[in-house]
Structure formats: C-alpha cells, structure tokens
Coordinates of C-alpha atoms in Angstrom, one line a residue:
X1 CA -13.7 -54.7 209.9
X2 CA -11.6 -53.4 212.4
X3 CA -8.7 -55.5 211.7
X4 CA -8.9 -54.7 207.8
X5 CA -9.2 -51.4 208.1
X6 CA -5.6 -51.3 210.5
X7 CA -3.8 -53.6 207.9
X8 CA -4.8 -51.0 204.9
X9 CA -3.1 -48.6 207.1
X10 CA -0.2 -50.8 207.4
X11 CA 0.2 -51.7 204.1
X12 CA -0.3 -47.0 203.6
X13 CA 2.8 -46.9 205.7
X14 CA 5.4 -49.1 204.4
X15 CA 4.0 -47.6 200.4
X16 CA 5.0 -44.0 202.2
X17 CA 8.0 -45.4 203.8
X18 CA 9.2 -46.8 200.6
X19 CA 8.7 -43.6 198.4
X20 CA 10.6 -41.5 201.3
X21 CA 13.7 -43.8 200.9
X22 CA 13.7 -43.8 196.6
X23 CA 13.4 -39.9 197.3
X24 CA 16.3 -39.2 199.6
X25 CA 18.1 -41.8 197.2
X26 CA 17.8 -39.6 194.3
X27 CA 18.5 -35.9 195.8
X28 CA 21.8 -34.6 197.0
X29 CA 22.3 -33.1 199.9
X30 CA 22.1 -29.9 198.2
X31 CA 18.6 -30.5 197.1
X32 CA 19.4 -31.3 193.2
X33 CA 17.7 -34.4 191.4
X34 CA 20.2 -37.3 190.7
X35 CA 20.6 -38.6 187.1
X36 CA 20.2 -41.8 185.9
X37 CA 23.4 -42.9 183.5
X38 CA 24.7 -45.8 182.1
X39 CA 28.1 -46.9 183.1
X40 CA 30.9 -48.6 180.8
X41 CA 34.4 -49.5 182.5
X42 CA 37.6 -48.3 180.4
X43 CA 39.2 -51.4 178.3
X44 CA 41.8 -52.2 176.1
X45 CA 41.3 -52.6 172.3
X46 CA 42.4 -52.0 168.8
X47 CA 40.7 -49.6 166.5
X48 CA 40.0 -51.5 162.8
X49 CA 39.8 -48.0 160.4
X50 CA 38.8 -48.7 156.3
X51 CA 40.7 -46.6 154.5
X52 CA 39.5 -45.9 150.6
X53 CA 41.9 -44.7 147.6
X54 CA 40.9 -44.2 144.1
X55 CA 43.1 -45.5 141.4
X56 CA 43.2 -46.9 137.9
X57 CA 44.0 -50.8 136.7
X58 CA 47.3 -51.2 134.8
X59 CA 49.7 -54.1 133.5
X60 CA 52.8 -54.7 135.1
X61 CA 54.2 -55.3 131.7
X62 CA 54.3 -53.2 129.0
X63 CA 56.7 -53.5 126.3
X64 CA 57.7 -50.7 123.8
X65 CA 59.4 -52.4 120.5
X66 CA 62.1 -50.6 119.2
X67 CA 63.2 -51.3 115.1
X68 CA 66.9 -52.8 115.4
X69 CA 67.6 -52.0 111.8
X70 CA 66.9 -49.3 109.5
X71 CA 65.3 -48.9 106.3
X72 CA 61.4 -48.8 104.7
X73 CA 58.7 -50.5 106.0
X74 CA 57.5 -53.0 103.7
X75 CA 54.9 -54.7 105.9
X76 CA 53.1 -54.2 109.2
X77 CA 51.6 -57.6 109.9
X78 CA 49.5 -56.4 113.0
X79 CA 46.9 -53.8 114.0
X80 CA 45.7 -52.0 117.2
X81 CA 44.2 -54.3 119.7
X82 CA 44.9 -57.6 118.3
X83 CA 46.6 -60.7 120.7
X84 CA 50.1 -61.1 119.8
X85 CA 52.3 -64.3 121.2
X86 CA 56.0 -63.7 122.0
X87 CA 58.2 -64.4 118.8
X88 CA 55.4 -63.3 116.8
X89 CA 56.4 -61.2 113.7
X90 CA 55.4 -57.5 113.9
X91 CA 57.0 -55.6 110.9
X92 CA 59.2 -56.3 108.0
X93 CA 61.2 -53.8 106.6
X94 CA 61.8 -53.8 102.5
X95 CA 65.0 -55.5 101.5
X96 CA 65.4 -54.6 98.0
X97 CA 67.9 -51.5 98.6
X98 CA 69.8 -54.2 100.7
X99 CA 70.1 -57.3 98.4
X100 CA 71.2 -54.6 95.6
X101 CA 74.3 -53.3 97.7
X102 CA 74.8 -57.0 98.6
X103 CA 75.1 -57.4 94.9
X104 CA 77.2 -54.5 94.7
X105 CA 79.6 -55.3 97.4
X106 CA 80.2 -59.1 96.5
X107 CA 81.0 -58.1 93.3
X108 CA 83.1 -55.3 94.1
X109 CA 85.1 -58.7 96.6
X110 CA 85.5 -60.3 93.6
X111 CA 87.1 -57.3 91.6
X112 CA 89.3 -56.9 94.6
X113 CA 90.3 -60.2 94.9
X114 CA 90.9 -60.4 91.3
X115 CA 93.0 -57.5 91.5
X116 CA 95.3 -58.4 94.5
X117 CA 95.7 -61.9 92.7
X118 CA 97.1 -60.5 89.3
X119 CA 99.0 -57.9 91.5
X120 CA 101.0 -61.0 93.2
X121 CA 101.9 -62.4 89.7
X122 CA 103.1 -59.4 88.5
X123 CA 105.1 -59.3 91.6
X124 CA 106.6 -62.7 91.1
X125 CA 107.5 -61.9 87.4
X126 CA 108.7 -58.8 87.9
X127 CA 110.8 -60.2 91.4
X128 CA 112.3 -62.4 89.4
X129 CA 113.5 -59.8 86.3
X130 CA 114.5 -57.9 89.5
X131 CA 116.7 -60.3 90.9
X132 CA 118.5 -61.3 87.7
X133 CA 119.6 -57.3 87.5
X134 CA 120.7 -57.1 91.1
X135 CA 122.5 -60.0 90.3
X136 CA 124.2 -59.6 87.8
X137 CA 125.2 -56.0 89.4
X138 CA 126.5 -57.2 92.4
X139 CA 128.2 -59.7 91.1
X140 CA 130.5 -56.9 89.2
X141 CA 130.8 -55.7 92.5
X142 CA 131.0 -58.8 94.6
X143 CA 128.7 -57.8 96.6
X144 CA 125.7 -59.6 98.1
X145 CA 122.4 -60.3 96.2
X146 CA 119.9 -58.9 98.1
X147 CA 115.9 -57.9 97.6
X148 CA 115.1 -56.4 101.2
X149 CA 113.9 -53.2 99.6
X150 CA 112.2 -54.2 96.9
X151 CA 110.3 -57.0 99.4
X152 CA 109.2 -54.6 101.4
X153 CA 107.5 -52.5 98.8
X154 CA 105.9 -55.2 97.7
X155 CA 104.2 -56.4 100.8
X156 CA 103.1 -52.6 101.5
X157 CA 101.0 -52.9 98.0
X158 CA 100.0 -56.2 99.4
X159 CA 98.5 -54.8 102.3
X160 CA 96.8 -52.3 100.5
X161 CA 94.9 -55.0 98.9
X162 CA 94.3 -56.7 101.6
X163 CA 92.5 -53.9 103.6
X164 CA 90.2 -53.3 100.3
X165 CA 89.4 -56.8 100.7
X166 CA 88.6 -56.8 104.3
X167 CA 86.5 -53.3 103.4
X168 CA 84.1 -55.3 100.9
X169 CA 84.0 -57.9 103.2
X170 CA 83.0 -55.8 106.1
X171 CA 80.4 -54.6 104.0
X172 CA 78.9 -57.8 103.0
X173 CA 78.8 -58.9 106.7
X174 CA 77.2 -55.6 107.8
X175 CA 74.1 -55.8 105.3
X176 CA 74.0 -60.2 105.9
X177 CA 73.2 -58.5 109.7
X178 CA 70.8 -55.9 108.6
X179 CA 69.0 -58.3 106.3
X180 CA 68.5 -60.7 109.1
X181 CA 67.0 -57.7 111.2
X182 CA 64.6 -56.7 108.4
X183 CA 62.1 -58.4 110.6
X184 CA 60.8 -57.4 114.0
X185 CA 59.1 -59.6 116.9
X186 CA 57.1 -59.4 119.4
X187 CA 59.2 -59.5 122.7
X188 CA 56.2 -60.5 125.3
X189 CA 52.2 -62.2 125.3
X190 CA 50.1 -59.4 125.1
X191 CA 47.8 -56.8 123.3
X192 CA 49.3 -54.4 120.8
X193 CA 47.7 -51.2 122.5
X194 CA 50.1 -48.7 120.5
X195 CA 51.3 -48.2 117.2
X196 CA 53.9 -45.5 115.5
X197 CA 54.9 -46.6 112.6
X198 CA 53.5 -47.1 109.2
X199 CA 54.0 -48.8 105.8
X200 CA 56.4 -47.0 103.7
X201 CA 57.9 -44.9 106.3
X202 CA 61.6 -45.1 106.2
X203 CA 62.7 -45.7 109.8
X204 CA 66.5 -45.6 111.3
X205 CA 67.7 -48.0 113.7
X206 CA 66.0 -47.7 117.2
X207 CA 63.2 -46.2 116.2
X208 CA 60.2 -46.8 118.7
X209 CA 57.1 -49.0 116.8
X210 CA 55.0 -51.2 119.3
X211 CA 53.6 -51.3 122.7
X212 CA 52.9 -54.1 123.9
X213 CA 50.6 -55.0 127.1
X214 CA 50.3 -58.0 129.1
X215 CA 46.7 -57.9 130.3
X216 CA 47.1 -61.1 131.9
X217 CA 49.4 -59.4 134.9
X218 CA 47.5 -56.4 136.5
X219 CA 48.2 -53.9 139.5
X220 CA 46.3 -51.4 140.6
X221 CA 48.0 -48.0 141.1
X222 CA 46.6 -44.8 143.1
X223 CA 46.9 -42.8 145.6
X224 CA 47.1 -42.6 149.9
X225 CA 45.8 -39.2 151.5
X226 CA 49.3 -38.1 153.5
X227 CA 47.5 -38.6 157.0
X228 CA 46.7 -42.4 155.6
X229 CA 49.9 -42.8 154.4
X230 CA 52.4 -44.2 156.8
X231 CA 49.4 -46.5 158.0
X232 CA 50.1 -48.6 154.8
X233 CA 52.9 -51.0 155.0
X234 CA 54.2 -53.5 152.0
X235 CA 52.7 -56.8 152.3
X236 CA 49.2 -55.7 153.5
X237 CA 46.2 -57.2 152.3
X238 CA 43.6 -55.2 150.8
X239 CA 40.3 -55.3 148.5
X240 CA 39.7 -53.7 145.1
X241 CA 36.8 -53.0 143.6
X242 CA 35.0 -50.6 141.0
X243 CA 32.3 -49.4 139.0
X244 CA 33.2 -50.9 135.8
X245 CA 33.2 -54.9 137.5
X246 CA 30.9 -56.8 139.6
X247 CA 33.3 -58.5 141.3
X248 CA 35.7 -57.5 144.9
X249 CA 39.3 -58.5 144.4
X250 CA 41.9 -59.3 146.6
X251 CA 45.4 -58.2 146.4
X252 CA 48.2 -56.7 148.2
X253 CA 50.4 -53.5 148.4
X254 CA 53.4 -54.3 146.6
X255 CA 55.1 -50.8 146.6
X256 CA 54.6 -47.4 148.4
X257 CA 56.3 -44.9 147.1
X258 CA 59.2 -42.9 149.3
X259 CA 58.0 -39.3 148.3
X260 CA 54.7 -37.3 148.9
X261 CA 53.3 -35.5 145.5
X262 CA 51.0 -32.6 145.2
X263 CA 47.5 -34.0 144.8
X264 CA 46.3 -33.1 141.4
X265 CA 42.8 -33.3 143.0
X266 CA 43.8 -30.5 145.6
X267 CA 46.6 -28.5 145.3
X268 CA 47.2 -28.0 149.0
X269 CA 47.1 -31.6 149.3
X270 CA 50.2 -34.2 149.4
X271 CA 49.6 -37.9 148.6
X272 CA 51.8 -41.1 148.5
X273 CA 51.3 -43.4 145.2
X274 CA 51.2 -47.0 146.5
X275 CA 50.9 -50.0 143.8
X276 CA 48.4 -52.9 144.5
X277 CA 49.0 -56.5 143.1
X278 CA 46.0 -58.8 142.2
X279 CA 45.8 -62.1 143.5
X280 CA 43.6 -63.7 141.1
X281 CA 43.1 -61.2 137.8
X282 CA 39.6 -61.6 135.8
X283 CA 38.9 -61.4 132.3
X284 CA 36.2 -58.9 133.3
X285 CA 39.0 -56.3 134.5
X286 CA 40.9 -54.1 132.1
X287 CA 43.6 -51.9 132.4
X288 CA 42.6 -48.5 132.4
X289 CA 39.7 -48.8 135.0
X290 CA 38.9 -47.0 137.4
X291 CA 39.0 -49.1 141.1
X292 CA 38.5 -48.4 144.6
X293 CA 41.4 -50.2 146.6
X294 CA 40.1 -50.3 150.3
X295 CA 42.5 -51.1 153.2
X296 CA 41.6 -52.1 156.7
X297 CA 44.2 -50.8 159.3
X298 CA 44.3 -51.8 163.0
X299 CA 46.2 -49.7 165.2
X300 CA 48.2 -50.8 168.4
X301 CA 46.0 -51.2 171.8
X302 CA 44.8 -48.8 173.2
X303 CA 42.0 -47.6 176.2
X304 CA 38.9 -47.4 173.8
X305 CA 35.8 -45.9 174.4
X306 CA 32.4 -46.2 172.7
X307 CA 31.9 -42.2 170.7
X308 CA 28.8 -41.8 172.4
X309 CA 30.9 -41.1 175.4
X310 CA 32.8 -37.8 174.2
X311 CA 31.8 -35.1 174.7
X312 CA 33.8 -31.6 172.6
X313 CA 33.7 -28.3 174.4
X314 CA 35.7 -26.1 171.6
X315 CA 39.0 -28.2 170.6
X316 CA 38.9 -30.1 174.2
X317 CA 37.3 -33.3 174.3
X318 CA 36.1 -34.8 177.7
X319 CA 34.3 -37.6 179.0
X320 CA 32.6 -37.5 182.8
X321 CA 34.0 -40.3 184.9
X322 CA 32.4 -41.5 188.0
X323 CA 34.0 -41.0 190.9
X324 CA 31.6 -41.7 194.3
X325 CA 28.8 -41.6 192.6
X326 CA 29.4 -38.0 191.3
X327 CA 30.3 -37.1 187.9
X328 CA 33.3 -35.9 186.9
X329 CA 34.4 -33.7 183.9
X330 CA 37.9 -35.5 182.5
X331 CA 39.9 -33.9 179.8
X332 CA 41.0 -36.7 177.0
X333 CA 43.8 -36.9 174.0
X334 CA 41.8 -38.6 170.9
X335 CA 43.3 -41.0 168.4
X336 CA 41.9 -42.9 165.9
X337 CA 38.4 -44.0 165.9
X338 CA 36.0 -46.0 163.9
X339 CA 32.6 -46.3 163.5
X340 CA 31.7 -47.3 167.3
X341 CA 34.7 -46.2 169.4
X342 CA 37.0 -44.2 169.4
X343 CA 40.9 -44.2 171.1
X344 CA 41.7 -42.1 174.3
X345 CA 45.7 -41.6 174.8
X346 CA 45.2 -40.0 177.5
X347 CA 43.1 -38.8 180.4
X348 CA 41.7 -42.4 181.1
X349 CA 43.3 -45.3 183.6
X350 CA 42.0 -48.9 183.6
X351 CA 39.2 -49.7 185.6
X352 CA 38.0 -46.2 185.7
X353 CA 34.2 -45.9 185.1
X354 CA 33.1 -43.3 182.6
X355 CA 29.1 -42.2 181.4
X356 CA 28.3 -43.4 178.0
X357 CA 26.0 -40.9 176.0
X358 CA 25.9 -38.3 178.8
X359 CA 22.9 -36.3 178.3
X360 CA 22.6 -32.8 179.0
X361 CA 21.9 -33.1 182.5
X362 CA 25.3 -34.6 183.1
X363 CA 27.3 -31.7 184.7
X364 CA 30.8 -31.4 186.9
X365 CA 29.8 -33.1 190.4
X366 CA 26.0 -33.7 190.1
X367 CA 25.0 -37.2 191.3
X368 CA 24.0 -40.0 189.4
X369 CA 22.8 -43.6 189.6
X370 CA 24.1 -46.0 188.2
X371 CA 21.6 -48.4 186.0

C-alpha cells in the first residue's frame, strides 16, 4: 500500500512538472500569454487574374453595294434577311429610256455617216470642176496647177464629219456600258441585313443599296477597363460567352486599339476597344449579341502571399513576420492578387517567415508559437 501510494505521488510530480514547463513555454518574460499562429514561408509565384469585358458579336464582313449605273429601278429581286451567294443578282434597273437613245444615237451614226459620205463625192466632183479652172488659168499664165488651198479646206470639213461620227459613236458605246450595268450583284456570301432602295426610285450612279453580312465570319468587339488594358496583348487566348447561347467559345484578341475612349457607361472612365476572333463560330451565335469575353492574365513572378496574411492599417498594408519567435509588424507594396493570394513587391525577402490570418491578438513583438 505503501509502495502505491509513493508511485501516485510520483506519477503527481512529473503531471506538475510537466504543466510548469508548457507554462513558462507560453509566457514572456514580461508576463504576457504567447500566441499560437500558423506559419507560411515567402515563395515565388505568378498571380492568374480573370478579367471580364462586355461586348456585342459582329461579322468581319460587311459589304455595302453601291449602284454602278444610273437610272429607275425596275426590279429588286431580294428582301431583308434572305441568304444571298456571291454573283447573285440584286437589282435591275429599267432599260427602256436606254434602248430608245440607243435607237436614237445609231440612227443619228447612220445620218452622219451618210452625210460625210455624200460630202466626199461632192468633194471629188467639185475637185475635179476645180482643177479644170485652175488649169486652164494657169496655163494662161504658165504657171503651176496647184490645189493646196482648196485640199486643205476640204479635209477641215472632213474632220468635222469625222468628230460627229466619233460623238455618236461615243454615245452608243456609253449607253452599250450603262445597259450592261443595269444589273447589280451581290459582291460577298451572306445575309441582306439592309436595304435603301426601292422599285421605281430613279437612282444616280453610286448610290448606296445593299448591305450585305457574312454571318459565317464573326468577332467579338468590346471594351477593356484602362487599368486592364495594357494586360491584354494580340495573340492571347480568351473565352466568350453570353446570355443569348449555351455554349463557351474560344477565340483570340486579334486587335487592341492604340487610343483610350470615354466610357459611355461612365463618363469619367477611359476604355480601350479590343476585337476578339472566334475559333470555331456556331450557328447558334448571331451578330448583334451580347457576349462576355473573359481573359485570364498571368503576371510575372513575384513573392506571393496567401490574403489572409495582410493585414490594412489606413492605406498601409502589413504582414507580421517572425523573427525569434516574436512577431513583427512589416510594411508591404501590393500588386495584383487573385482569389487566394495576393503579390508583395516589396517588404518581403525569400525565406522569411510571415503569420497567415493573424488574429487580433497578433501585436508588434508579442511571442508566438509556431504550430
């Protein structure tokens, strides 16, 4: 009984022993209680940031049809919406005012010719009449026969002629041109998606009739907040997707514009328009949807640290490192951050230890334990 009764007393003393030791452990020298923390060790990494843009799906090709002769529209052989193939005819403009100056000016070629032909006979008969005179003149006066002048007069009429002839000529070749124009066709595959012209309306050369859209070759075009903005590079990969389509798309940026714009959202915000081509374009997307194009950036390395870890007095953000077992308040720069962590430029070496989630006993100097 003895015996028992001095190893329950044994067993009393190391128990108090033990307690004594954890105690002196956890209190400083001044008497304060240690805090327990969790420690992380700073490392290297890149922060992965979404960015999100709203814009709208367009074509890459759209075609406005000009008229490339004038006159009245006889015949519009297409309405709004329908599928046109290239070549296809569009309009055909009335060609009875044309086929009746053809008429016209062929006829008015054959007066002229008619005219320049009797002209040279008369020439030749009365050359000939002339000739006998001067002849018979000169030879009274023994000098030479000659018809210099009267050739010369003769081939300024003939020109005269001629230039009517080439006139109605001209003529006849211009309206042959316009005649072949009378009909207009489609320059591209698409959907007629505009039309501003009608049947009956006279219309002058150039005159603006179709659009044309190829739905088959879609981008998306929106807009880049000016702090995402030089993130964005050509080339990048992104995904698009919207309200109006079940599917997610991939494309790429394709263009970013040089300039910043006003936002027409805000005012006092600047944006950069950026153009998104699709890789693989569905039936199910249309242009003049609305789509969410969402870009994921990586930034260079950096010391990262989880968020839980910084803490914000004012505008100055800190993080307590340990040092000795002792906490110690550290002022940081902040970069990007995502979801989990978040970049520290500066204020943080490798290898140093830092508290993640400091709670509110964490204060300058106090001393912790470690986990």
């Amino acid at each position: 009984m003895i015996v028992l009764r001095k190893a329950l007393w044994g067993v009393l003393v190391v128990i108090l022993l033990v307690v004594a030791v954890l105690v002196t452990g956890v209190f400083t020298s001044k008497g304060s209680a240690a805090v327990v923390v969790k420690v992380s060790t700073t490392k290297e990494g890149n922060i992965t940031k979404d960015v999100f843009a709203n814009g709208k799906i367009e074509s890459k090709v759209i075609k406005e049809q000009f008229v490339t002769s004038g006159g009245v529209i006889e015949k519009i052989h297409v309405k709004k919406g329908d599928p046109v193939k290239k070549g296809q005819e569009l309009l055909t403009l009335s060609t009875t005012d044309l086929n009746a100056k053809l008429k016209q000016e062929k006829h008015q070629l054959q007066v002229n010719l008619a005219e320049k032909e009797k002209f040279l006979k008369d020439q030749e008969k009365v050359r000939k009449q002339t000739f006998e005179t001067v002849k018979k003149e000169m030879s009274e006066t023994g000098s030479a026969v000659s018809l210099e002048s009267f050739d010369e007069n003769s081939a300024v009429d003939e020109k005269l002629y001629d230039l009517k002839i080439q006139d109605a000529e001209s003529n006849i070749d211009d309206i042959q041109k316009k005649l072949e124009k009378n009909q207009l066709f489609a320059d591209i595959d698409g959907i007629v998606t505009g039309i501003s012209v009608k049947e009956g309306q006279e219309i002058t050369l150039g005159t603006s009739s179709f659009m044309i859209t190829n739905v088959s070759q879609l981008q998306i075009k929106a807009n880049l907040a000016e702090n995402d903005a030089n993130l964005a590079k050509v080339g990048m990969k992104v995904k698009v997707s919207g309200d109006a389509f079940t599917n997610t798309y991939a494309g790429s940026i394709s263009y970013i514009s040089p300039v910043a714009v006003t936002s027409e959202l805000d005012a006092k915000e600047s944006v950069v328009e950026f153009k998104v081509d699709l890789e693989q374009p569905n039936v199910e997307l249309r242009p003049g949807y609305k789509a969410t194009v969402q870009l994921t950036i990586e930034n260079a390395a950096h010391h990262i640290v989880p968020l839980s870890a910084v803490k914000r007095d004012g505008k100055q953000s800190y993080v307590f490192k340990v040092v000795d077992n002792k906490a110690v308040r550290t002022n940081v720069k902040l970069g990007e951050e995502n979801d989990e962590f978040i970049e520290v430029l500066e204020g943080l070496q490798p290898g140093d230890q830092f508290i993640e989630g400091p709670s509110a006993d964490v204060k300058e100097g106090i001393q912790v334990v470690i986990k």
